[in-house]
PDB file of C-alpha atoms in Angstrom:
ATOM      1  CA  MET S   1       6.016  -6.279 -15.100  1.00 53.00           C
ATOM      2  CA  PHE S   2       6.616  -2.487 -14.880  1.00 48.00           C
ATOM      3  CA  TYR S   3       7.095  -0.915 -18.451  1.00 45.00           C
ATOM      4  CA  ASP S   4       8.576   2.164 -18.942  1.00 48.00           C
ATOM      5  CA  TYR S   5       8.937   2.919 -22.653  1.00 44.00           C
ATOM      6  CA  ASP S   6       8.827   5.547 -25.290  1.00 43.00           C
ATOM      7  CA  TYR S   7       5.262   6.433 -26.272  1.00 43.00           C
ATOM      8  CA  ASP S   8       5.877   7.214 -30.023  1.00 44.00           C
ATOM      9  CA  CYS S   9       7.220   3.698 -30.624  1.00 49.00           C
ATOM     10  CA  ASP S  10       4.135   1.088 -31.155  1.00 46.00           C
ATOM     11  CA  TYR S  11       5.629  -1.948 -29.214  1.00 47.00           C
ATOM     12  CA  GLY S  12       4.140  -5.228 -28.134  1.00 49.00           C
ATOM     13  CA  PHE S  13       4.939  -6.326 -24.307  1.00 49.00           C
ATOM     14  CA  ASP S  14       4.457 -10.357 -25.024  1.00 53.00           C
ATOM     15  CA  PHE S  15       8.170 -10.559 -25.854  1.00 61.00           C
ATOM     16  CA  TYR S  16       8.812 -10.873 -21.835  1.00 65.00           C
ATOM     17  CA  GLU S  17       7.924 -13.946 -19.460  1.00 73.00           C
ATOM     18  CA  LYS S  18       4.826 -12.927 -17.096  1.00 82.00           C
ATOM     19  CA  ASP S  19       6.091 -11.921 -13.640  1.00 83.00           C
ATOM     20  CA  GLU S  20       6.227 -15.023 -11.147  1.00 88.00           C
ATOM     21  CA  LYS S  21       3.691 -15.530  -8.574  1.00 92.00           C
ATOM     22  CA  HIS S  22       4.365 -14.672  -4.988  1.00 93.00           C
ATOM     23  CA  PRO S  23       5.741 -17.993  -3.116  1.00 95.00           C
ATOM     24  CA  LYS S  24       2.863 -19.505  -0.762  1.00 96.00           C
ATOM     25  CA  LEU S  25       4.683 -17.941   2.285  1.00 97.00           C
ATOM     26  CA  VAL S  26       4.790 -14.578   0.792  1.00 96.00           C
ATOM     27  CA  ASN S  27       1.403 -14.656  -0.360  1.00 95.00           C
ATOM     28  CA  ALA S  28       0.005 -15.428   2.704  1.00 95.00           C
ATOM     29  CA  VAL S  29       1.657 -12.708   4.734  1.00 95.00           C
ATOM     30  CA  ILE S  30       0.162 -10.181   2.149  1.00 93.00           C
ATOM     31  CA  LYS S  31      -3.194 -11.363   2.648  1.00 91.00           C
ATOM     32  CA  GLY S  32      -3.066 -11.673   6.288  1.00 90.00           C
ATOM     33  CA  ARG S  33      -3.479 -15.180   6.681  1.00 92.00           C
ATOM     34  CA  VAL S  34      -1.615 -15.510   9.685  1.00 92.00           C
ATOM     35  CA  THR S  35      -2.726 -19.246  10.787  1.00 94.00           C
ATOM     36  CA  GLU S  36      -1.423 -20.410   7.268  1.00 96.00           C
ATOM     37  CA  ALA S  37       1.706 -18.093   7.271  1.00 95.00           C
ATOM     38  CA  LYS S  38       2.291 -20.001  10.905  1.00 95.00           C
ATOM     39  CA  ARG S  39       1.888 -23.282   9.545  1.00 96.00           C
ATOM     40  CA  ILE S  40       4.209 -22.938   6.266  1.00 97.00           C
ATOM     41  CA  ILE S  41       6.863 -21.367   8.749  1.00 95.00           C
ATOM     42  CA  GLU S  42       6.305 -24.111  11.283  1.00 94.00           C
ATOM     43  CA  ALA S  43       6.413 -26.721   8.548  1.00 95.00           C
ATOM     44  CA  ASN S  44       9.475 -25.398   7.016  1.00 94.00           C
ATOM     45  CA  LYS S  45      11.800 -24.091   9.547  1.00 89.00           C
ATOM     46  CA  GLU S  46      14.840 -25.941   8.415  1.00 90.00           C
ATOM     47  CA  ASN S  47      14.372 -24.754   5.020  1.00 94.00           C
ATOM     48  CA  SER S  48      16.186 -21.723   4.274  1.00 94.00           C
ATOM     49  CA  LYS S  49      14.447 -21.305   0.880  1.00 95.00           C
ATOM     50  CA  VAL S  50      10.987 -21.398   1.946  1.00 96.00           C
ATOM     51  CA  ILE S  51      11.679 -18.732   4.455  1.00 97.00           C
ATOM     52  CA  ASN S  52      13.540 -16.313   2.437  1.00 97.00           C
ATOM     53  CA  GLN S  53      12.322 -17.213  -0.938  1.00 95.00           C
ATOM     54  CA  ALA S  54      11.370 -14.108  -3.301  1.00 96.00           C
ATOM     55  CA  ARG S  55       9.046 -14.033  -6.582  1.00 94.00           C
ATOM     56  CA  LYS S  56      11.122 -12.460  -9.710  1.00 93.00           C
ATOM     57  CA  TRP S  57       9.441  -9.526 -11.668  1.00 91.00           C
ATOM     58  CA  THR S  58      10.479  -8.009 -14.814  1.00 89.00           C
ATOM     59  CA  GLU S  59      11.345  -4.570 -15.045  1.00 85.00           C
ATOM     60  CA  VAL S  60      11.385  -3.195 -18.590  1.00 84.00           C
ATOM     61  CA  GLN S  61      12.416   0.070 -20.250  1.00 79.00           C
ATOM     62  CA  GLU S  62      11.612   0.137 -23.893  1.00 74.00           C
ATOM     63  CA  LYS S  63      12.921   3.067 -26.377  1.00 71.00           C
ATOM     64  CA  CYS S  64      12.696   3.405 -30.083  1.00 72.00           C
ATOM     65  CA  GLY S  65      15.241   0.634 -31.798  1.00 70.00           C
ATOM     66  CA  TYR S  66      16.274  -0.905 -28.316  1.00 73.00           C
ATOM     67  CA  ASP S  67      14.955  -1.837 -25.064  1.00 78.00           C
ATOM     68  CA  LYS S  68      16.571  -2.750 -21.539  1.00 82.00           C
ATOM     69  CA  SER S  69      15.070  -5.022 -19.027  1.00 84.00           C
ATOM     70  CA  TRP S  70      16.147  -5.857 -15.293  1.00 88.00           C
ATOM     71  CA  ASP S  71      15.164  -8.585 -13.041  1.00 91.00           C
ATOM     72  CA  TRP S  72      14.195  -8.190  -9.380  1.00 93.00           C
ATOM     73  CA  TYR S  73      13.830 -10.049  -6.118  1.00 95.00           C
ATOM     74  CA  ASP S  74      10.307  -8.846  -4.692  1.00 95.00           C
ATOM     75  CA  ASP S  75       9.743  -9.122  -1.047  1.00 96.00           C
ATOM     76  CA  THR S  76      10.382 -11.810   0.907  1.00 97.00           C
ATOM     77  CA  ALA S  77       7.848 -12.772   3.680  1.00 97.00           C
ATOM     78  CA  LEU S  78      10.011 -11.013   6.305  1.00 98.00           C
ATOM     79  CA  ILE S  79      10.219  -7.675   4.442  1.00 97.00           C
ATOM     80  CA  SER S  80       6.046  -7.886   3.631  1.00 96.00           C
ATOM     81  CA  ALA S  81       5.526  -8.552   7.182  1.00 97.00           C
ATOM     82  CA  ALA S  82       7.493  -5.578   8.378  1.00 97.00           C
ATOM     83  CA  ARG S  83       5.874  -3.471   5.310  1.00 95.00           C
ATOM     84  CA  GLY S  84       2.388  -4.692   6.838  1.00 94.00           C
ATOM     85  CA  GLY S  85       3.243  -4.162  10.314  1.00 95.00           C
ATOM     86  CA  ASN S  86       2.733  -7.723  11.349  1.00 95.00           C
ATOM     87  CA  PHE S  87       4.665  -7.783  14.613  1.00 96.00           C
ATOM     88  CA  GLU S  88       3.805 -11.234  15.174  1.00 95.00           C
ATOM     89  CA  ILE S  89       4.625 -12.857  11.823  1.00 96.00           C
ATOM     90  CA  VAL S  90       8.222 -10.626  12.154  1.00 97.00           C
ATOM     91  CA  LYS S  91       9.107 -12.139  15.371  1.00 96.00           C
ATOM     92  CA  ILE S  92       8.252 -15.921  14.047  1.00 96.00           C
ATOM     93  CA  LEU S  93       9.924 -15.280  11.112  1.00 97.00           C
ATOM     94  CA  LEU S  94      13.140 -14.420  12.873  1.00 97.00           C
ATOM     95  CA  THR S  95      12.741 -17.105  15.394  1.00 95.00           C
ATOM     96  CA  ALA S  96      12.987 -19.280  12.263  1.00 95.00           C
ATOM     97  CA  HIS S  97      16.459 -17.736  10.752  1.00 96.00           C
ATOM     98  CA  ALA S  98      14.932 -15.541   8.330  1.00 96.00           C
ATOM     99  CA  ASP S  99      17.238 -13.275   6.835  1.00 97.00           C
ATOM    100  CA  PRO S 100      17.002  -9.550   7.689  1.00 97.00           C
ATOM    101  CA  THR S 101      19.815  -8.359   5.341  1.00 97.00           C
ATOM    102  CA  LEU S 102      18.270  -9.525   1.990  1.00 97.00           C
ATOM    103  CA  GLN S 103      16.921  -6.874   0.413  1.00 96.00           C
ATOM    104  CA  SER S 104      13.967  -6.418  -2.078  1.00 96.00           C
ATOM    105  CA  CYS S 105      13.026  -4.128  -5.347  1.00 93.00           C
ATOM    106  CA  HIS S 106       9.307  -3.570  -4.187  1.00 87.00           C
ATOM    107  CA  SER S 107       8.672  -0.915  -6.754  1.00 80.00           C
ATOM    108  CA  ASP S 108      10.477   0.668  -9.395  1.00 74.00           C
ATOM    109  CA  ASP S 109      13.960   2.210  -7.804  1.00 81.00           C
ATOM    110  CA  VAL S 110      13.031   1.399  -4.607  1.00 88.00           C
ATOM    111  CA  TYR S 111      15.592  -1.023  -2.907  1.00 94.00           C
ATOM    112  CA  GLU S 112      15.358  -2.211   0.761  1.00 96.00           C
ATOM    113  CA  THR S 113      15.551  -4.719   3.703  1.00 97.00           C
ATOM    114  CA  ALA S 114      12.742  -5.262   6.267  1.00 97.00           C
ATOM    115  CA  GLU S 115      14.179  -2.804   8.262  1.00 97.00           C
ATOM    116  CA  GLN S 116      14.204  -0.242   5.497  1.00 96.00           C
ATOM    117  CA  ALA S 117      10.625  -1.012   4.362  1.00 96.00           C
ATOM    118  CA  ALA S 118       9.289  -0.666   7.665  1.00 97.00           C
ATOM    119  CA  SER S 119      11.091   3.070   8.324  1.00 97.00           C
ATOM    120  CA  ARG S 120       9.508   3.909   5.075  1.00 95.00           C
ATOM    121  CA  GLU S 121       6.186   2.803   6.152  1.00 95.00           C
ATOM    122  CA  ILE S 122       6.405   4.738   9.343  1.00 96.00           C
ATOM    123  CA  LYS S 123       7.299   7.982   7.374  1.00 95.00           C
ATOM    124  CA  ASN S 124       4.216   7.195   5.367  1.00 92.00           C
ATOM    125  CA  VAL S 125       1.942   7.040   8.465  1.00 94.00           C
ATOM    126  CA  ASP S 126       3.469  10.216  10.080  1.00 94.00           C
ATOM    127  CA  GLU S 127       2.817  12.298   6.754  1.00 90.00           C
ATOM    128  CA  ARG S 128      -0.999  10.620   6.765  1.00 88.00           C
ATOM    129  CA  ILE S 129      -1.263  11.898  10.396  1.00 91.00           C
ATOM    130  CA  LYS S 130       0.346  15.148   9.646  1.00 89.00           C
ATOM    131  CA  VAL S 131      -2.028  15.916   6.791  1.00 85.00           C
ATOM    132  CA  LEU S 132      -5.082  14.605   9.063  1.00 85.00           C
ATOM    133  CA  LEU S 133      -4.219  17.400  11.622  1.00 85.00           C
ATOM    134  CA  ASP S 134      -3.794  19.699   9.255  1.00 81.00           C
ATOM    135  CA  TYR S 135      -7.423  19.375   8.331  1.00 69.00           C
ATOM    136  CA  SER S 136      -6.878  19.346   4.736  1.00 53.00           C
ATOM    137  CA  SER S 137      -7.895  16.080   2.143  1.00 52.00           C
ATOM    138  CA  THR S 138      -6.926  14.678  -1.123  1.00 51.00           C
ATOM    139  CA  PRO S 139      -8.126  11.293  -2.417  1.00 46.00           C
ATOM    140  CA  SER S 140      -5.150   9.391  -1.420  1.00 47.00           C
ATOM    141  CA  TYR S 141      -5.609  10.502   2.581  1.00 50.00           C
ATOM    142  CA  ARG S 142      -9.283   9.826   2.703  1.00 55.00           C
ATOM    143  CA  VAL S 143     -10.941   8.409   5.812  1.00 57.00           C
ATOM    144  CA  PRO S 144     -13.519   5.484   5.647  1.00 59.00           C
ATOM    145  CA  TRP S 145     -16.870   6.588   6.562  1.00 60.00           C
ATOM    146  CA  GLU S 146     -17.640   3.142   8.183  1.00 63.00           C
ATOM    147  CA  LYS S 147     -15.310   3.548  11.159  1.00 75.00           C
ATOM    148  CA  THR S 148     -15.670   5.709  14.121  1.00 85.00           C
ATOM    149  CA  ALA S 149     -13.352   8.880  14.094  1.00 87.00           C
ATOM    150  CA  LYS S 150     -12.026   7.276  17.640  1.00 91.00           C
ATOM    151  CA  ASN S 151     -11.647   3.658  15.963  1.00 91.00           C
ATOM    152  CA  LYS S 152     -10.054   4.778  12.784  1.00 90.00           C
ATOM    153  CA  ALA S 153      -7.244   7.081  15.085  1.00 92.00           C
ATOM    154  CA  ARG S 154      -6.638   4.202  17.080  1.00 93.00           C
ATOM    155  CA  GLU S 155      -6.094   2.022  14.276  1.00 92.00           C
ATOM    156  CA  ILE S 156      -3.509   4.732  12.647  1.00 93.00           C
ATOM    157  CA  LEU S 157      -1.639   5.211  15.850  1.00 95.00           C
ATOM    158  CA  LYS S 158      -1.279   1.528  16.418  1.00 95.00           C
ATOM    159  CA  LEU S 159       0.191   0.901  13.366  1.00 95.00           C
ATOM    160  CA  LYS S 160       2.758   3.084  13.786  1.00 96.00           C
ATOM    161  CA  SER S 161       3.137   1.707  17.276  1.00 96.00           C
ATOM    162  CA  LYS S 162       3.548  -1.871  15.249  1.00 96.00           C
ATOM    163  CA  LEU S 163       6.281  -0.139  13.133  1.00 97.00           C
ATOM    164  CA  VAL S 164       8.328   1.110  15.285  1.00 96.00           C
ATOM    165  CA  ALA S 165       8.438  -1.986  17.381  1.00 97.00           C
ATOM    166  CA  ILE S 166       8.990  -3.662  14.137  1.00 97.00           C
ATOM    167  CA  VAL S 167      12.424  -1.927  13.308  1.00 97.00           C
ATOM    168  CA  GLU S 168      13.780  -1.887  16.843  1.00 97.00           C
ATOM    169  CA  VAL S 169      13.440  -5.699  16.784  1.00 97.00           C
ATOM    170  CA  LEU S 170      14.691  -5.992  13.270  1.00 97.00           C
ATOM    171  CA  LYS S 171      18.035  -3.717  14.244  1.00 97.00           C
ATOM    172  CA  SER S 172      18.616  -6.032  17.442  1.00 96.00           C
ATOM    173  CA  SER S 173      18.476  -9.052  15.421  1.00 96.00           C
ATOM    174  CA  GLU S 174      20.745  -7.630  12.351  1.00 96.00           C
ATOM    175  CA  ALA S 175      23.316  -7.582  15.070  1.00 95.00           C
ATOM    176  CA  PHE S 176      23.683 -10.938  14.893  1.00 96.00           C
ATOM    177  CA  TRP S 177      23.992 -11.669  10.979  1.00 96.00           C
ATOM    178  CA  GLY S 178      26.486 -10.776   8.507  1.00 94.00           C
ATOM    179  CA  LYS S 179      25.576  -9.366   5.326  1.00 91.00           C
ATOM    180  CA  SER S 180      25.154 -12.353   2.489  1.00 89.00           C
ATOM    181  CA  THR S 181      27.073 -12.252  -0.734  1.00 92.00           C
ATOM    182  CA  TYR S 182      23.301 -12.602  -2.123  1.00 95.00           C
ATOM    183  CA  SER S 183      21.456  -9.768  -0.429  1.00 95.00           C
ATOM    184  CA  SER S 184      21.203  -7.480  -3.217  1.00 95.00           C
ATOM    185  CA  ALA S 185      17.896  -7.014  -4.826  1.00 94.00           C
ATOM    186  CA  HIS S 186      18.716  -8.320  -8.090  1.00 93.00           C
ATOM    187  CA  HIS S 187      17.527 -11.402  -9.234  1.00 93.00           C
ATOM    188  CA  GLY S 188      19.860 -14.301  -9.992  1.00 91.00           C
ATOM    189  CA  ALA S 189      22.242 -14.904  -7.012  1.00 92.00           C
ATOM    190  CA  ARG S 190      19.969 -16.682  -4.759  1.00 93.00           C
ATOM    191  CA  LYS S 191      20.702 -20.505  -5.360  1.00 90.00           C
ATOM    192  CA  LYS S 192      21.341 -21.798  -1.730  1.00 92.00           C
ATOM    193  CA  PHE S 193      20.630 -19.648   1.460  1.00 94.00           C
ATOM    194  CA  THR S 194      24.061 -20.547   3.249  1.00 94.00           C
ATOM    195  CA  ASN S 195      23.751 -16.955   5.282  1.00 95.00           C
ATOM    196  CA  LYS S 196      23.187 -18.180   9.269  1.00 95.00           C
ATOM    197  CA  PRO S 197      23.039 -16.286  12.391  1.00 95.00           C
ATOM    198  CA  THR S 198      26.542 -15.883  14.327  1.00 95.00           C
ATOM    199  CA  ASP S 199      24.344 -16.736  17.472  1.00 95.00           C
ATOM    200  CA  GLU S 200      21.679 -18.146  17.513  1.00 94.00           C
ATOM    201  CA  GLU S 201      20.747 -18.654  21.330  1.00 95.00           C
ATOM    202  CA  GLU S 202      21.113 -14.799  21.952  1.00 96.00           C
ATOM    203  CA  LEU S 203      19.042 -14.174  18.632  1.00 96.00           C
ATOM    204  CA  THR S 204      16.268 -16.063  20.059  1.00 95.00           C
ATOM    205  CA  LYS S 205      16.307 -14.549  23.258  1.00 96.00           C
ATOM    206  CA  VAL S 206      16.679 -10.899  21.431  1.00 96.00           C
ATOM    207  CA  VAL S 207      13.361 -11.696  19.434  1.00 96.00           C
ATOM    208  CA  ASP S 208      11.325 -13.541  22.339  1.00 96.00           C
ATOM    209  CA  ASN S 209      12.091 -10.286  24.871  1.00 95.00           C
ATOM    210  CA  ALA S 210      10.454  -7.749  22.153  1.00 95.00           C
ATOM    211  CA  THR S 211       6.873  -7.354  23.363  1.00 93.00           C
ATOM    212  CA  GLU S 212       4.307  -6.001  20.535  1.00 91.00           C
ATOM    213  CA  PRO S 213       2.638  -2.693  21.647  1.00 89.00           C
ATOM    214  CA  GLN S 214      -0.866  -2.924  23.627  1.00 84.00           C
ATOM    215  CA  ASP S 215      -2.574   0.151  23.269  1.00 85.00           C
ATOM    216  CA  VAL S 216      -1.494   3.858  22.097  1.00 91.00           C
ATOM    217  CA  ASP S 217      -1.690   6.968  24.004  1.00 92.00           C
ATOM    218  CA  LYS S 218      -5.526   8.294  24.681  1.00 93.00           C
ATOM    219  CA  GLU S 219      -4.232  12.194  24.503  1.00 94.00           C
ATOM    220  CA  ASP S 220      -3.073  10.924  20.862  1.00 94.00           C
ATOM    221  CA  VAL S 221      -6.073   9.026  20.014  1.00 94.00           C
ATOM    222  CA  ASN S 222      -8.674  11.643  20.776  1.00 94.00           C
ATOM    223  CA  LYS S 223      -6.376  14.676  19.104  1.00 93.00           C
ATOM    224  CA  LEU S 224      -6.356  12.820  15.903  1.00 92.00           C
ATOM    225  CA  ALA S 225     -10.069  11.643  15.976  1.00 91.00           C
ATOM    226  CA  ASP S 226     -10.880  15.283  16.683  1.00 90.00           C
ATOM    227  CA  ALA S 227      -9.161  15.951  13.159  1.00 87.00           C
ATOM    228  CA  ILE S 228     -10.780  13.368  11.752  1.00 85.00           C
ATOM    229  CA  GLU S 229     -14.460  14.632  13.020  1.00 85.00           C
ATOM    230  CA  LYS S 230     -13.389  18.136  11.802  1.00 82.00           C
ATOM    231  CA  LEU S 231     -12.231  16.471   8.227  1.00 79.00           C
ATOM    232  CA  ARG S 232     -15.297  14.743   7.725  1.00 77.00           C
ATOM    233  CA  GLU S 233     -17.820  17.706   8.849  1.00 75.00           C
ATOM    234  CA  LYS S 234     -15.526  19.850   6.429  1.00 71.00           C
ATOM    235  CA  PHE S 235     -16.088  17.674   3.515  1.00 65.00           C
ATOM    236  CA  LYS S 236     -19.481  16.125   4.886  1.00 60.00           C
ATOM    237  CA  TYR S 237     -21.020  16.476   1.211  1.00 44.00           C
ATOM    238  CA  GLU S 238     -18.607  13.706   0.001  1.00 47.00           C
ATOM    239  CA  MET S 239     -20.173  11.085   1.942  1.00 43.00           C
ATOM    240  CA  PRO S 240     -21.779   7.981  -0.065  1.00 46.00           C
ATOM    241  CA  SER S 241     -25.391   8.260  -1.151  1.00 47.00           C
ATOM    242  CA  LYS S 242     -27.381   4.761  -0.782  1.00 44.00           C
ATOM    243  CA  THR S 243     -28.518   4.625  -4.395  1.00 42.00           C
ATOM    244  CA  VAL S 244     -28.134   6.787  -7.759  1.00 40.00           C
ATOM    245  CA  SER S 245     -31.434   6.971  -9.801  1.00 40.00           C
ATOM    246  CA  ALA S 246     -31.138   5.082 -13.113  1.00 38.00           C
ATOM    247  CA  GLY S 247     -30.637   7.146 -16.373  1.00 38.00           C
ATOM    248  CA  LYS S 248     -29.807  10.532 -14.858  1.00 38.00           C
ATOM    249  CA  ILE S 249     -25.983  10.769 -15.345  1.00 36.00           C
ATOM    250  CA  SER S 250     -24.493  11.451 -18.880  1.00 37.00           C
ATOM    251  CA  ALA S 251     -22.809   8.756 -20.909  1.00 36.00           C
ATOM    252  CA  ALA S 252     -19.396  11.043 -20.595  1.00 36.00           C
ATOM    253  CA  ALA S 253     -20.067  10.399 -16.716  1.00 37.00           C
ATOM    254  CA  VAL S 254     -20.449   6.898 -16.860  1.00 33.00           C
ATOM    255  CA  ARG S 255     -17.459   6.485 -18.979  1.00 35.00           C
ATOM    256  CA  GLY S 256     -15.465   8.367 -16.459  1.00 38.00           C
ATOM    257  CA  GLY S 257     -12.142   9.022 -17.978  1.00 37.00           C
ATOM    258  CA  GLY S 258     -10.976  10.092 -14.243  1.00 36.00           C
ATOM    259  CA  ALA S 259     -14.219  11.667 -13.282  1.00 35.00           C
ATOM    260  CA  SER S 260     -14.569  12.150  -9.590  1.00 34.00           C
ATOM    261  CA  VAL S 261     -18.036  10.529  -9.311  1.00 34.00           C
ATOM    262  CA  GLY S 262     -19.089   7.904  -6.782  1.00 35.00           C
ATOM    263  CA  VAL S 263     -21.974   5.540  -5.358  1.00 32.00           C
ATOM    264  CA  GLN S 264     -22.460   3.238  -4.781  1.00 33.00           C
ATOM    265  CA  ARG S 265     -23.262   0.435  -2.371  1.00 33.00           C
ATOM    266  CA  ARG S 266     -24.456  -3.132  -3.347  1.00 34.00           C
ATOM    267  CA  GLY S 267     -27.842  -2.750  -5.472  1.00 35.00           C
ATOM    268  CA  ALA S 268     -26.987   1.155  -6.485  1.00 34.00           C
ATOM    269  CA  ARG S 269     -28.125   1.495 -10.128  1.00 33.00           C
ATOM    270  CA  VAL S 270     -26.364   3.700 -12.569  1.00 34.00           C
ATOM    271  CA  GLY S 271     -27.607   4.344 -15.718  1.00 35.00           C
ATOM    272  CA  GLY S 272     -29.984   1.335 -15.637  1.00 34.00           C
ATOM    273  CA  VAL S 273     -26.819  -1.175 -14.907  1.00 34.00           C
ATOM    274  CA  GLN S 274     -27.092  -2.401 -11.437  1.00 34.00           C
ATOM    275  CA  GLY S 275     -24.254  -2.535  -9.172  1.00 34.00           C
ATOM    276  CA  ALA S 276     -22.223  -0.312 -12.036  1.00 32.00           C
ATOM    277  CA  ARG S 277     -18.818   1.422 -11.110  1.00 32.00           C
ATOM    278  CA  VAL S 278     -18.755   5.217 -12.479  1.00 32.00           C
ATOM    279  CA  GLY S 279     -15.638   6.079 -14.041  1.00 33.00           C
ATOM    280  CA  GLY S 280     -14.265   2.469 -13.796  1.00 32.00           C
ATOM    281  CA  VAL S 281     -13.426   2.945 -10.493  1.00 32.00           C
ATOM    282  CA  HIS S 282     -15.729   2.437  -7.025  1.00 32.00           C
ATOM    283  CA  ASP S 283     -15.111   5.676  -5.383  1.00 33.00           C
ATOM    284  CA  ASP S 284     -16.833   5.947  -1.913  1.00 33.00           C
ATOM    285  CA  ARG S 285     -15.672   9.677  -1.608  1.00 32.00           C
ATOM    286  CA  VAL S 286     -18.813  11.451  -2.905  1.00 31.00           C
ATOM    287  CA  GLY S 287     -22.465  11.358  -3.079  1.00 31.00           C
ATOM    288  CA  VAL S 288     -24.258  11.619  -6.483  1.00 30.00           C
ATOM    289  CA  GLN S 289     -27.714  12.679  -6.847  1.00 29.00           C
ATOM    290  CA  SER S 290     -30.085  12.051  -9.549  1.00 27.00           C
ATOM    291  CA  GLY S 291     -28.933  14.293 -12.807  1.00 32.00           C
ATOM    292  CA  SER S 292     -31.180  17.279 -12.536  1.00 31.00           C
ATOM    293  CA  SER S 293     -30.609  20.868 -11.228  1.00 38.00           C
ATOM    294  CA  SER S 294     -33.536  20.600  -8.898  1.00 38.00           C
ATOM    295  CA  SER S 295     -32.206  17.648  -7.722  1.00 41.00           C
ATOM    296  CA  GLY S 296     -28.949  18.777  -7.064  1.00 49.00           C
ATOM    297  CA  VAL S 297     -26.836  16.962  -9.215  1.00 57.00           C
ATOM    298  CA  LEU S 298     -23.794  19.374 -11.394  1.00 68.00           C
ATOM    299  CA  ILE S 299     -22.510  18.115 -14.427  1.00 71.00           C
ATOM    300  CA  CYS S 300     -19.584  20.013 -15.853  1.00 73.00           C
ATOM    301  CA  PRO S 301     -19.957  21.293 -19.808  1.00 71.00           C
ATOM    302  CA  CYS S 302     -17.988  18.346 -20.521  1.00 70.00           C
ATOM    303  CA  GLY S 303     -20.355  16.213 -19.747  1.00 67.00           C
ATOM    304  CA  LYS S 304     -18.577  14.748 -16.592  1.00 74.00           C
ATOM    305  CA  ALA S 305     -19.814  15.177 -12.937  1.00 76.00           C
ATOM    306  CA  ALA S 306     -18.664  18.259 -11.342  1.00 78.00           C
ATOM    307  CA  ALA S 307     -17.708  18.652  -7.760  1.00 78.00           C
ATOM    308  CA  LYS S 308     -19.549  20.422  -5.689  1.00 70.00           C
ATOM    309  CA  ALA S 309     -17.269  21.961  -3.717  1.00 72.00           C
ATOM    310  CA  CYS S 310     -15.520  23.524  -6.879  1.00 75.00           C
ATOM    311  CA  ARG S 311     -15.556  27.088  -7.041  1.00 65.00           C
ATOM    312  CA  LYS S 312     -15.960  27.182 -10.811  1.00 69.00           C
ATOM    313  CA  ARG S 313     -18.481  23.967 -10.476  1.00 73.00           C
ATOM    314  CA  LYS S 314     -16.440  21.948 -12.912  1.00 78.00           C
ATOM    315  CA  CYS S 315     -14.756  18.381 -12.858  1.00 79.00           C
ATOM    316  CA  GLN S 316     -11.171  17.883 -12.026  1.00 75.00           C
ATOM    317  CA  SER S 317     -10.058  18.104 -15.840  1.00 75.00           C
ATOM    318  CA  CYS S 318     -12.007  21.220 -16.645  1.00 77.00           C
ATOM    319  CA  CYS S 319     -11.112  23.308 -13.440  1.00 77.00           C
ATOM    320  CA  PRO S 320      -8.832  26.174 -14.121  1.00 72.00           C
ATOM    321  CA  GLY S 321      -8.546  27.003 -10.664  1.00 67.00           C
ATOM    322  CA  PRO S 322      -7.912  28.565  -7.994  1.00 67.00           C
ATOM    323  CA  CYS S 323      -9.640  25.921  -6.370  1.00 68.00           C
ATOM    324  CA  ASP S 324      -9.701  24.144  -3.118  1.00 63.00           C
ATOM    325  CA  ARG S 325     -11.619  21.139  -3.545  1.00 67.00           C
ATOM    326  CA  HIS S 326      -9.454  20.118  -6.885  1.00 66.00           C
ATOM    327  CA  LEU S 327      -6.163  21.642  -5.023  1.00 61.00           C
ATOM    328  CA  LYS S 328      -5.397  24.195  -7.678  1.00 57.00           C
ATOM    329  CA  LEU S 329      -3.464  27.820  -7.113  1.00 47.00           C
TER     330      LEU S 329
END
């Protein structure tokens, strides 16, 4: 449930029903359980409701004295598979006559079909590649350390190639569908799923002929891998430590409040608590050593952990800039 409300008013949110759970098929697709998704699809090939079902979720906008609410359809299995780059499941669903004209409202003010969802993900991947090639980094674009640069580069580029292939097969399939009267993301109109492809045989041929990309260009992989290596070298001080000494970080740092402090493999001890999460979030970007100046720990005047690369030697909240580490001009 999404709330947009006036913070000057004290309202409870228990008035509205909780959002529905995802249908079993959508849940299997979201969690990448391909075998389970195939089994559900195979058992319900003639059941359009199961193939096209989506949960209801409620958006609430509360003001002083009144409120507004909207009920939306979340992703269908086809939209979820397209969004996640699961080419195999997209093909199986299209063959089972999943309707590509249905829209979802997966997040606030975003209404999209499966093809539009995949297209938006392509833009997201392109933006990520651009950031990596520019050798700049923000928390949103951190690169996991557990994978080699080449493997990570290949993974990113292969996802993009799958998304491109998904957009192509969805566009081809849409030619065999008329837009249904209940395609809108607004909840309530999908009582019966009567929309059918205009030519089932030709649709099946088009989908069967679509092939999943097998590999990506080696030159592109090497170029992106080189950028990732340079990015890791630039931010090498952010590689995670294996342990954190007990009792060395201030209480304010443990409470965090958004401090960029991190740990922590399984078994690490923070403030004497095994497996604790610093600042409430498991963050693998920053390695924190014990908390004395002789051992290299920096503590911001506010009591939170400071970033080593910060010009002012402060945390995100206190840093006044200019600072490359906290991206402040």
